[in-house]
Tab-separated table of C-alpha atoms in Angstrom:
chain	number	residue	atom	x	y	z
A	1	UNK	CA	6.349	43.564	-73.494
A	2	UNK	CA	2.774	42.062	-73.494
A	3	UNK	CA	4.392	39.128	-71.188
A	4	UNK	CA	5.617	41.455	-68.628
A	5	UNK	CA	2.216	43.245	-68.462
A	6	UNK	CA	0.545	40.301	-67.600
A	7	UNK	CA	2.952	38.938	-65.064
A	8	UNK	CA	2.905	42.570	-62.843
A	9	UNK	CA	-0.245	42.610	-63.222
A	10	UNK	CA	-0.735	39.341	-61.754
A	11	UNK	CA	1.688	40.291	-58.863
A	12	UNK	CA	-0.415	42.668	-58.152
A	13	UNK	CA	-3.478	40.950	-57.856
A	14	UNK	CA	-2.279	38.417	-55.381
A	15	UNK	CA	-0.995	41.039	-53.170
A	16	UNK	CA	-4.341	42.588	-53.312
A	17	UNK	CA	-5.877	39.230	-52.659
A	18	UNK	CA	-3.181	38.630	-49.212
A	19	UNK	CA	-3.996	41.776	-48.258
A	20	UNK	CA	-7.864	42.054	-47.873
A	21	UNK	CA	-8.239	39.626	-45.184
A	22	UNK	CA	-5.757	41.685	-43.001
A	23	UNK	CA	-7.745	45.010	-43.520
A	24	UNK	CA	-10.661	43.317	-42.428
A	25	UNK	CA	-9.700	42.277	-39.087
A	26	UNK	CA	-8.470	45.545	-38.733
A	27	UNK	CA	-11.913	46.938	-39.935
A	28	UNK	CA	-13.622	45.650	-37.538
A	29	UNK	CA	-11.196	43.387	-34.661
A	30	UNK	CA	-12.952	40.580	-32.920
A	31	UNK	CA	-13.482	40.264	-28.903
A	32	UNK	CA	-10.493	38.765	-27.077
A	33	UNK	CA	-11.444	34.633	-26.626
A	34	UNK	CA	-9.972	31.770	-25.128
A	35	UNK	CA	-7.687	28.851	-27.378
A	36	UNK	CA	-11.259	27.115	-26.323
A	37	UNK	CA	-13.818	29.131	-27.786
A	38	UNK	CA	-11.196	30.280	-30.954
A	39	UNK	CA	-10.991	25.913	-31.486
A	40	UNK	CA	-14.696	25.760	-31.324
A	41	UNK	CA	-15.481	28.371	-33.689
A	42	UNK	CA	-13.944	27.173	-36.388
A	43	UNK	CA	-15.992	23.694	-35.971
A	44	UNK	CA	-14.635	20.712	-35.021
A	45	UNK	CA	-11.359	19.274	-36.055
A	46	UNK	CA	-10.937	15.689	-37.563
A	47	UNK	CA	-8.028	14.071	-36.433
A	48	UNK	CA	-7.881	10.444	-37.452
A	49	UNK	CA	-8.205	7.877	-34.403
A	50	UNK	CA	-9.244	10.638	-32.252
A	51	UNK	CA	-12.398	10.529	-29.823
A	52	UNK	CA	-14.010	14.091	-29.159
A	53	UNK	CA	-14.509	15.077	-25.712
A	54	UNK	CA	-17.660	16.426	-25.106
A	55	UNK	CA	-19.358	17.828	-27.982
A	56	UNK	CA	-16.221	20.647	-28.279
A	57	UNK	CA	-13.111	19.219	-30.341
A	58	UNK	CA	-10.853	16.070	-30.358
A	59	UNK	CA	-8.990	14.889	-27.533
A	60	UNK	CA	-5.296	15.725	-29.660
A	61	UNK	CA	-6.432	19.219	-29.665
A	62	UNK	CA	-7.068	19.470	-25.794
A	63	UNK	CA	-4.695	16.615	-24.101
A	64	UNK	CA	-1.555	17.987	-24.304
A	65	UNK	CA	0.611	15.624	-26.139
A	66	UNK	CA	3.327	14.878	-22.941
A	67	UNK	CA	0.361	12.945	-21.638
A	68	UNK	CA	1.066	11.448	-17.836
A	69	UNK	CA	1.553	7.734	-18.006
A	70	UNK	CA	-1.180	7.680	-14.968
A	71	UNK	CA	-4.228	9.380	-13.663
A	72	UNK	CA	-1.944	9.238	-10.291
A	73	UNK	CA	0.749	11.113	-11.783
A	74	UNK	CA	0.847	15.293	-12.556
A	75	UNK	CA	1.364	16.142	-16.507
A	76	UNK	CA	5.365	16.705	-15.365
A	77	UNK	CA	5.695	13.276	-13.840
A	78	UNK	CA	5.267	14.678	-10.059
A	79	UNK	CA	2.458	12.682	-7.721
A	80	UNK	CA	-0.717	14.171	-7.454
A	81	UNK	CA	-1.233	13.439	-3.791
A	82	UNK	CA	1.205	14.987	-1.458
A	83	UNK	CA	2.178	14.146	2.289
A	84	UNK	CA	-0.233	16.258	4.785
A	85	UNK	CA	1.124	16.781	7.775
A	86	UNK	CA	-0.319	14.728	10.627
A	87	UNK	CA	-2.250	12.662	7.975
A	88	UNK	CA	-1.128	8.897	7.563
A	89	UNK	CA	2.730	9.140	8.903
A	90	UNK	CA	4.911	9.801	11.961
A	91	UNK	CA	4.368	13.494	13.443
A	92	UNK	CA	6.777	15.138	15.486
A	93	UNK	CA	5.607	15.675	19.134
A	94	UNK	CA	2.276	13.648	18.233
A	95	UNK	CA	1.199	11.953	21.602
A	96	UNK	CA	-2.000	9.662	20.379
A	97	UNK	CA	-2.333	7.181	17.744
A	98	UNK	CA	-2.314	8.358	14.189
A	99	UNK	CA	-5.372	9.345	12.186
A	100	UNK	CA	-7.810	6.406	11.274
A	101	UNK	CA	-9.180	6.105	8.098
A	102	UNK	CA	-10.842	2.215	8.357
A	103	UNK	CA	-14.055	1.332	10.788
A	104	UNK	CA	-11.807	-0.998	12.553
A	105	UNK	CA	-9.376	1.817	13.304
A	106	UNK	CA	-11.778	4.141	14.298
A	107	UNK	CA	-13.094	1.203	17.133
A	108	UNK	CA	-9.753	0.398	18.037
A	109	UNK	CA	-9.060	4.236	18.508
A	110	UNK	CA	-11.976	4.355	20.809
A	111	UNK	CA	-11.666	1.352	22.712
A	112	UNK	CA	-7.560	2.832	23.059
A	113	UNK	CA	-8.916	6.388	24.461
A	114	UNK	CA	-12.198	5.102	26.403
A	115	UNK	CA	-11.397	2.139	27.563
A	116	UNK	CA	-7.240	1.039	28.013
A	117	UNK	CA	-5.919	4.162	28.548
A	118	UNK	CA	-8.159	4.823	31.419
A	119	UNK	CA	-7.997	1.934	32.543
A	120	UNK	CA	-4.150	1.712	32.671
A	121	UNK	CA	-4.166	5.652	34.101
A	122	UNK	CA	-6.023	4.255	37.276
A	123	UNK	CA	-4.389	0.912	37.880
A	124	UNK	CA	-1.013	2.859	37.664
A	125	UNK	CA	-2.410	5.353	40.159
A	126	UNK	CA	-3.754	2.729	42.367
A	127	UNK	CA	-0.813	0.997	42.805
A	128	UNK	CA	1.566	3.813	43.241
A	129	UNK	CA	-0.609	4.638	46.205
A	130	UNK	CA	-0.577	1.526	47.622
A	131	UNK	CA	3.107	1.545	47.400
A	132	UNK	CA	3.439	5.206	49.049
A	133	UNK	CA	1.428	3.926	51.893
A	134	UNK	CA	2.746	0.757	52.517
A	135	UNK	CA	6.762	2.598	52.832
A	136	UNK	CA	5.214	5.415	54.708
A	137	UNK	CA	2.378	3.176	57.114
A	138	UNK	CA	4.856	0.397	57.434
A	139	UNK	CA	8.188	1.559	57.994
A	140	UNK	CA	10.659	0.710	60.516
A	141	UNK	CA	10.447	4.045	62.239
A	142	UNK	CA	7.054	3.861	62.692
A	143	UNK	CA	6.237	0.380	63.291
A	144	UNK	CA	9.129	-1.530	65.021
A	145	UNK	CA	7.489	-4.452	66.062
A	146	UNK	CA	5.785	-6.244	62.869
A	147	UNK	CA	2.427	-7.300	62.561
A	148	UNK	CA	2.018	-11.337	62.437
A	149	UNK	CA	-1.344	-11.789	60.522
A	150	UNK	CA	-1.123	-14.678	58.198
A	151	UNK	CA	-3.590	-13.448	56.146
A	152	UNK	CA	-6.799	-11.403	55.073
A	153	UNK	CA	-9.588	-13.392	53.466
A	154	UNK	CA	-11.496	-9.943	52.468
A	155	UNK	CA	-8.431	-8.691	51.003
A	156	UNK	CA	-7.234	-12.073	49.292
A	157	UNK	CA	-10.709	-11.957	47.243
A	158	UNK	CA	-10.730	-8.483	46.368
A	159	UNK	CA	-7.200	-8.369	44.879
A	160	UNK	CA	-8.160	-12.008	42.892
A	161	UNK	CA	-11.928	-10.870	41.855
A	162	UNK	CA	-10.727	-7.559	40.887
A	163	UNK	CA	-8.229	-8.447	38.574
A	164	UNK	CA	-11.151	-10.905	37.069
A	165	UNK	CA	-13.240	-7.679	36.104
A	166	UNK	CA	-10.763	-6.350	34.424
A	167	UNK	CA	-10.079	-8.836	32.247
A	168	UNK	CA	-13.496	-9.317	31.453
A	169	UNK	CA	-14.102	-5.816	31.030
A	170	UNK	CA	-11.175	-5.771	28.643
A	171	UNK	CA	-11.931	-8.693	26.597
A	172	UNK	CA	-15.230	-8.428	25.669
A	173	UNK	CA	-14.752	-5.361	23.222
A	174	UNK	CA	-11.225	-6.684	22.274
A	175	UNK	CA	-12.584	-10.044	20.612
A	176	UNK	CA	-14.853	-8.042	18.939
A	177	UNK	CA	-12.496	-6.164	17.433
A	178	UNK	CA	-10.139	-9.111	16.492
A	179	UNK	CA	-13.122	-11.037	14.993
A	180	UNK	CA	-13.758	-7.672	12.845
A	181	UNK	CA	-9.832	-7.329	11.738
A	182	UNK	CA	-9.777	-11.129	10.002
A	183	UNK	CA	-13.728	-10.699	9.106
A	184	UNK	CA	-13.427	-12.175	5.259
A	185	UNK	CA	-13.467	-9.424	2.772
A	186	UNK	CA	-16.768	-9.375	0.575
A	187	UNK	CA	-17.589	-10.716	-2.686
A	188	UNK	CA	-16.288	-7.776	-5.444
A	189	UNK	CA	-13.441	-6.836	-2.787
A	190	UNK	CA	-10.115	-5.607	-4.402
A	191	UNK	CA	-7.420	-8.094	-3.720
A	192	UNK	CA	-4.425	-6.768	-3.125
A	193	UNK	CA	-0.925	-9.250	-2.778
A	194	UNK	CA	1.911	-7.700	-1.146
A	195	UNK	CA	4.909	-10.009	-1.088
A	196	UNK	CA	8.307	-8.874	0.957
A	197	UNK	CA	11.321	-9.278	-0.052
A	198	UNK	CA	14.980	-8.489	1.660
A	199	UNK	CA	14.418	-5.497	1.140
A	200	UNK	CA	11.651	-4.342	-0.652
A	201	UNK	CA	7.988	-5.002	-1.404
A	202	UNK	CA	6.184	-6.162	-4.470
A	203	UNK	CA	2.868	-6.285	-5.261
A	204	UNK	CA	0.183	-8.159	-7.459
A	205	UNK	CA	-3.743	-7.642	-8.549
A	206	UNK	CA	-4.854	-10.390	-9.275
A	207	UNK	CA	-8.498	-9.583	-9.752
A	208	UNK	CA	-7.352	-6.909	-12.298
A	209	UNK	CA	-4.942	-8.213	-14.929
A	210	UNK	CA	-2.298	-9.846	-12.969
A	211	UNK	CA	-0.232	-6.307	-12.240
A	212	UNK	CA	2.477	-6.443	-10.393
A	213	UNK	CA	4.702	-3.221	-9.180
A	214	UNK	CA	7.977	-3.362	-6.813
A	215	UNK	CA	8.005	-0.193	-4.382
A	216	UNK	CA	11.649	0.432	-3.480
A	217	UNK	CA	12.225	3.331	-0.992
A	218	UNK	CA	13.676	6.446	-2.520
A	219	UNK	CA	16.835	7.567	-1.303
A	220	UNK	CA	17.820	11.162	-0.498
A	221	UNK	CA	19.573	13.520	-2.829
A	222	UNK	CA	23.229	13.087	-1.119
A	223	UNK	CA	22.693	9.331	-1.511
A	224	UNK	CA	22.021	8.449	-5.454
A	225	UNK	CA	23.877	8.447	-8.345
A	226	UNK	CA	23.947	11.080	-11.067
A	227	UNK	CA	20.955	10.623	-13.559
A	228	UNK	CA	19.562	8.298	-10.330
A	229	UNK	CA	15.709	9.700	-8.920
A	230	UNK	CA	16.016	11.125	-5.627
A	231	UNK	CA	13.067	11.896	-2.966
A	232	UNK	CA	11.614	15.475	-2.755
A	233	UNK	CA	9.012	16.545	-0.107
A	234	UNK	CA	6.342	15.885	-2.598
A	235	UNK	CA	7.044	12.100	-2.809
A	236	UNK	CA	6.509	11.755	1.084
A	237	UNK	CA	8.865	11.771	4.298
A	238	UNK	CA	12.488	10.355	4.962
A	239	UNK	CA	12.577	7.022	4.724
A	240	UNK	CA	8.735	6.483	4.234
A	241	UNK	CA	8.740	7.602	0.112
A	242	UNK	CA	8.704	5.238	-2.462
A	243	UNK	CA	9.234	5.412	-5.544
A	244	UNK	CA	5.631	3.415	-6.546
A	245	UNK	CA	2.918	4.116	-4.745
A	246	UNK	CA	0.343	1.386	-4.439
A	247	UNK	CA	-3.124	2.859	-5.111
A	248	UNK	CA	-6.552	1.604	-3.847
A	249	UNK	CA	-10.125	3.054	-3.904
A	250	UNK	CA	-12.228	4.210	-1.433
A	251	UNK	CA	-15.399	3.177	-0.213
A	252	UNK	CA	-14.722	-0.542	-1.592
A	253	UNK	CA	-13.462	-3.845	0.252
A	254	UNK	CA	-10.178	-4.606	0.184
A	255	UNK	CA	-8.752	-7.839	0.877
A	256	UNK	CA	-5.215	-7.881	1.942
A	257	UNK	CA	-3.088	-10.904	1.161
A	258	UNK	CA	0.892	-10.981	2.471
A	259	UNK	CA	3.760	-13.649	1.919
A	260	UNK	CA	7.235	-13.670	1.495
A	261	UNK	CA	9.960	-14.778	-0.598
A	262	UNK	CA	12.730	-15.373	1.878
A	263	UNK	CA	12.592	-14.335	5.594
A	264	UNK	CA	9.070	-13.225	7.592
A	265	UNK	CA	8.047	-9.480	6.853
A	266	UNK	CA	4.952	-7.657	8.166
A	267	UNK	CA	3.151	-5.380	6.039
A	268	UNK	CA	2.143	-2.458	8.603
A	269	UNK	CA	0.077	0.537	7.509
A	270	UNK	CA	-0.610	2.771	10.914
A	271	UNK	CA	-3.622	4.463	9.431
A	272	UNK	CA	-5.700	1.107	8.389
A	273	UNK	CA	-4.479	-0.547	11.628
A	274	UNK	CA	-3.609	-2.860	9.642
A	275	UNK	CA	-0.585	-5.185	10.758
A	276	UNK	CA	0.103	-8.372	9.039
A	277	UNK	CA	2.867	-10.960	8.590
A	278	UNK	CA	4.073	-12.127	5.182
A	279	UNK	CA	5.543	-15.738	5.877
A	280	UNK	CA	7.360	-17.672	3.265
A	281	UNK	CA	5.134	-20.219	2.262
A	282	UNK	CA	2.085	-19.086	3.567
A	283	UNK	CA	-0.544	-16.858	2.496
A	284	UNK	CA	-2.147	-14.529	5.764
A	285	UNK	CA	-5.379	-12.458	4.916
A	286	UNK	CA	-7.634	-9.420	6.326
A	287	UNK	CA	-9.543	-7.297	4.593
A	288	UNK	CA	-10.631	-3.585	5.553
A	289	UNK	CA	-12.325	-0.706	3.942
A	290	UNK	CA	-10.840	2.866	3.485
A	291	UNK	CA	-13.018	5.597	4.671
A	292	UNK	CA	-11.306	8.668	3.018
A	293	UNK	CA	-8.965	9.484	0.573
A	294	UNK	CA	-5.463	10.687	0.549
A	295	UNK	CA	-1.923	9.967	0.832
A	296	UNK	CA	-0.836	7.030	4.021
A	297	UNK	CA	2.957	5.807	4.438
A	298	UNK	CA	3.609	2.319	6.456
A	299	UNK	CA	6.469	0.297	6.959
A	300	UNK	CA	7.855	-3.562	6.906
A	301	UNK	CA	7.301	-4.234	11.197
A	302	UNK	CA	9.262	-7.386	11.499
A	303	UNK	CA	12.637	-7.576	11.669
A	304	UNK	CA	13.913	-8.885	8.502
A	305	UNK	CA	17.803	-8.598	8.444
A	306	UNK	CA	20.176	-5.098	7.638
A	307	UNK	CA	17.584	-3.249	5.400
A	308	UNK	CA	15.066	-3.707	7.935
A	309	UNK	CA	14.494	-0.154	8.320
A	310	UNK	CA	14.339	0.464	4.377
A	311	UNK	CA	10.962	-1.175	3.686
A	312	UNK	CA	8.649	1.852	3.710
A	313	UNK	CA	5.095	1.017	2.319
A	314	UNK	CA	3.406	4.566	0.684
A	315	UNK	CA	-0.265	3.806	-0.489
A	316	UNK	CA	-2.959	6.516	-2.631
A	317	UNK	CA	-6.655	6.302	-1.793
A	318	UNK	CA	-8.537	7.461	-4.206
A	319	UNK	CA	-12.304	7.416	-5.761
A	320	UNK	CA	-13.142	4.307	-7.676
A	321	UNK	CA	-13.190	6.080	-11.158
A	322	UNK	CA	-9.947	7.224	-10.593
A	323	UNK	CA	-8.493	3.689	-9.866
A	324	UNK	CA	-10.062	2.545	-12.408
A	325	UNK	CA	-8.895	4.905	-14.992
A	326	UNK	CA	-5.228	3.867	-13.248
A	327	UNK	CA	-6.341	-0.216	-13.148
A	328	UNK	CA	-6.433	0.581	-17.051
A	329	UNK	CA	-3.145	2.449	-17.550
A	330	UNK	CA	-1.184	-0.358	-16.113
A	331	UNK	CA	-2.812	-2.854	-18.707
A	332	UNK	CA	-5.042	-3.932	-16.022
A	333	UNK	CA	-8.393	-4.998	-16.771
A	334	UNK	CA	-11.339	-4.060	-14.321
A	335	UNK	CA	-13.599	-7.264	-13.243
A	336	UNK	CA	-17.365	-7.888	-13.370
A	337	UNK	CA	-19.226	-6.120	-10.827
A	338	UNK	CA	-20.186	-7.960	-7.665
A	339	UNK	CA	-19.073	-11.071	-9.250
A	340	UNK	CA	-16.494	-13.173	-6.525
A	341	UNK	CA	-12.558	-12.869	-7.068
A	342	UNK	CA	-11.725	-16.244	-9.362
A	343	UNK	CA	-8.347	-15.670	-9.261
A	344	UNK	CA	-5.695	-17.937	-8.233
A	345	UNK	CA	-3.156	-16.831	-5.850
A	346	UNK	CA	-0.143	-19.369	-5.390
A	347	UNK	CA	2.180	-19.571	-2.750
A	348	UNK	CA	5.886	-18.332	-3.803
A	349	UNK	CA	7.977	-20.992	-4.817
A	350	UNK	CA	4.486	-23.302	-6.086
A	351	UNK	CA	5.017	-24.037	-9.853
A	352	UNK	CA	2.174	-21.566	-10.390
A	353	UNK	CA	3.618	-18.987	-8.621
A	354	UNK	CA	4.929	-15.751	-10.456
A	355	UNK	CA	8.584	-16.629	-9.481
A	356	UNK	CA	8.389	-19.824	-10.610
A	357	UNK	CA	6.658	-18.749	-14.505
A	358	UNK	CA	9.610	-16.164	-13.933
A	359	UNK	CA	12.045	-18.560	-14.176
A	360	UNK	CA	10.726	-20.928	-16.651
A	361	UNK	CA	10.796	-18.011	-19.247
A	362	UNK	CA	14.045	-16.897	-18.373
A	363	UNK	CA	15.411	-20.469	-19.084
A	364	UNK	CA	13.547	-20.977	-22.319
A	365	UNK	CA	14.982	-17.816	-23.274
A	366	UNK	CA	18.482	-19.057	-22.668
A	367	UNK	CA	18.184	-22.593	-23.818
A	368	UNK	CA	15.096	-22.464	-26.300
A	369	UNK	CA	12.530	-25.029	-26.066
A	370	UNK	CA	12.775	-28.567	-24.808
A	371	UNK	CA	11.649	-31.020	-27.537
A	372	UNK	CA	9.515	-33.614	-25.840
A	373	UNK	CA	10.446	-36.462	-28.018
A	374	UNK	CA	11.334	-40.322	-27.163
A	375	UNK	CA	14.862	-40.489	-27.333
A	376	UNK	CA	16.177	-44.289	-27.810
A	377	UNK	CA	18.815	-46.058	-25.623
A	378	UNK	CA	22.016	-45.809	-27.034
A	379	UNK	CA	23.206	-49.222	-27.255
A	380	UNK	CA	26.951	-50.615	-26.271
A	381	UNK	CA	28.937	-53.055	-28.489
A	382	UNK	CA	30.788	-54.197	-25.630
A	383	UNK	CA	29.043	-57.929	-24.723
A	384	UNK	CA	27.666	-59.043	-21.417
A	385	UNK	CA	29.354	-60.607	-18.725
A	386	UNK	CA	27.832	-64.704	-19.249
A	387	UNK	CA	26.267	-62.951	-22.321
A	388	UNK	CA	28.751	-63.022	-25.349
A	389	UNK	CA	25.862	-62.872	-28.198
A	390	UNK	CA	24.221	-59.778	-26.480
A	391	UNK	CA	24.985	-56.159	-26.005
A	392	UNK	CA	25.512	-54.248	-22.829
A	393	UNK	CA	21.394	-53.261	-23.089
A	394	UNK	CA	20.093	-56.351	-23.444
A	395	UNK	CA	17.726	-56.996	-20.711
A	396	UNK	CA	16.674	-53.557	-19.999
């Protein structure tokens, strides 16, 4: 009997005890608060190889734990940067020359709308005149017996020191322009290596890590197998999306390197007015600077055999932090400040090259390692011709 007093009553003090803290929030109920403010009132929370952002709580208690696999990337996979309309690709009913976001495309913009176009607008006009007035001035009707002048000195220099001008007038800003387009990036540039391939391009920083990433154009929903990625608007236009984008930062040299592994590519991006070849064998080079962030789609410009068309080139400007912070989750490294590129960058098919280290792995995977030993002659017990005390080896 004593036993079972003690045990109810000892019931009854723990639900006294799981009570009280419930009557007190009810006593007196605290103010509404964000998860935030709730996580930093109740101090900070250890979590074992976490780092606290700020001076709040850890960085498991605020990054959610489906973490993107890059700054680039939204926290359900999706890009960050979307296509804007009339920004860095084809627009419907778009008469002039796309957007520029590099100095050089900005000059070659100008010297397109102040200078050729003009230029071409009054020659065109000139000469359609010319030809009105000659049918009209000098038709049969009108003028049945023909003149016989030989010629018009006045007239012969005009139309050859005209001409002259023009050229002249022409040149000058357009081999300042090409000088500026293959003006050698910088020391601290970004070096970016795009190498084409039938049909697809691949790419390499070699400044940062060695990273390489193959862009393959992303087909439409109708066209891919089940479980397959397909393109949606936010990945970028019909045949322009990809399904890596290449990502640079703004406001810092690049230096653009192109080759090819099999037939001659050009890597063309519309926006940079940037056009390049990628030869096989051969390593071509500009360099350029972009002025403004955003989302710019190119394509492969030289015709390369069936999949010509399915080359499309899709690149992400953004601010040097933020290609950093995506430098670093690639495994890429970031490199000294200022300090030159060191890096070497072979030719494809050089025994340095990445194709070539490519293949050396994949046949020391298949065959294991080659023992570099001396292996002796194997010797034959058939004798010599003129030799009957020797063996087949003697004399080597």
């Amino acid at each position: 009997m004593k036993s079972a007093f003690k045990g109810l009553m000892l019931a009854a003090g723990l639900a006294l005890a799981g009570l009280a803290p419930a009557a007190a929030q009810q006593a007196a109920p605290a103010p509404a608060a964000s998860p935030t403010a709730a996580v930093e009132a109740s101090g900070p929370v250890t979590t074992p190889g976490a780092t606290a952002i700020g001076n709040s709580t850890a960085t498991t208690d605020r990054v959610p734990v489906a973490a993107p696999a890059a700054p680039t990337l939204a926290l359900d996979g999706a890009p960050r940067l979307t296509a804007q309309p009339g920004i860095g690709q084809p627009t419907d009913g778009l008469m002039t020359i796309q957007p520029q976001v590099t100095k050089n495309g900005e000059r070659a913009h100008w010297f397109h709308d102040r200078i050729l176009f003009p230029l071409i607008t009054i020659v065109s006009l000139l000469v359609l005149v010319l030809l009105v007035y000659v049918m009209v001035r000098y038709r049969q009707a009108r003028n049945p017996v023909p003149s016989k002048t030989s010629h018009n000195t006045f007239i012969e220099v005009v139309w050859t020191l005209v001409p002259v001008l023009i050229l002249v007038a022409i040149a000058v800003p357009s081999i300042g322009l090409l000088s500026a387009q293959f003006k050698p990036a910088p020391s601290g540039a970004v070096t970016l290596k795009a190498i084409g391939n039938q049909w697809y391009w691949s790419y390499q920083y070699p400044d940062h890590g060695g990273i390489e990433i193959t862009a393959n154009m992303l087909k439409e929903q109708s066209q891919v197998a089940a479980g397959e990625r397909a393109r949606t608007d936010a990945d970028g236009p019909r045949l322009l999306a990809v399904d890596n984008r290449i990502v640079l930062p703004v406001g810092v040299p690049i230096r653009l390197i192109t080759t090819a592994n099999d037939v001659i590519h050009s890597w063309a991006m519309p926006a940079f007015w940037i056009k390049l070849d990628a030869v096989p064998g051969r390593l071509n080079e500009t360099s350029f600077t972009i002025d403004k962030p955003g989302l710019y789609f190119g394509q492969c410009s030289e015709l390369c055999g069936a999949r010509h068309a399915f080359m499309p080139i899709a690149v992400e400007a953004v601010s040097p932090a933020q290609f950093a912070a995506w430098i670093r989750a690639k495994g890429g490294t970031m490199p000294t400040p200022g300090q030159a590129s060191a890096a070497a960058i072979p030719q494809p098919g050089a025994d340095t090259s990445a194709a070539a280290n490519a293949d050396a792995a994949a046949t020391d995977n298949a065959t294991g390692p080659v023992e570099n030993a001396t292996v002796a002659p194997t010797t034959s017990p058939q004798g010599a011709t003129g030799n009957p005390g020797g063996t087949g080896d003697t004399g080597r």
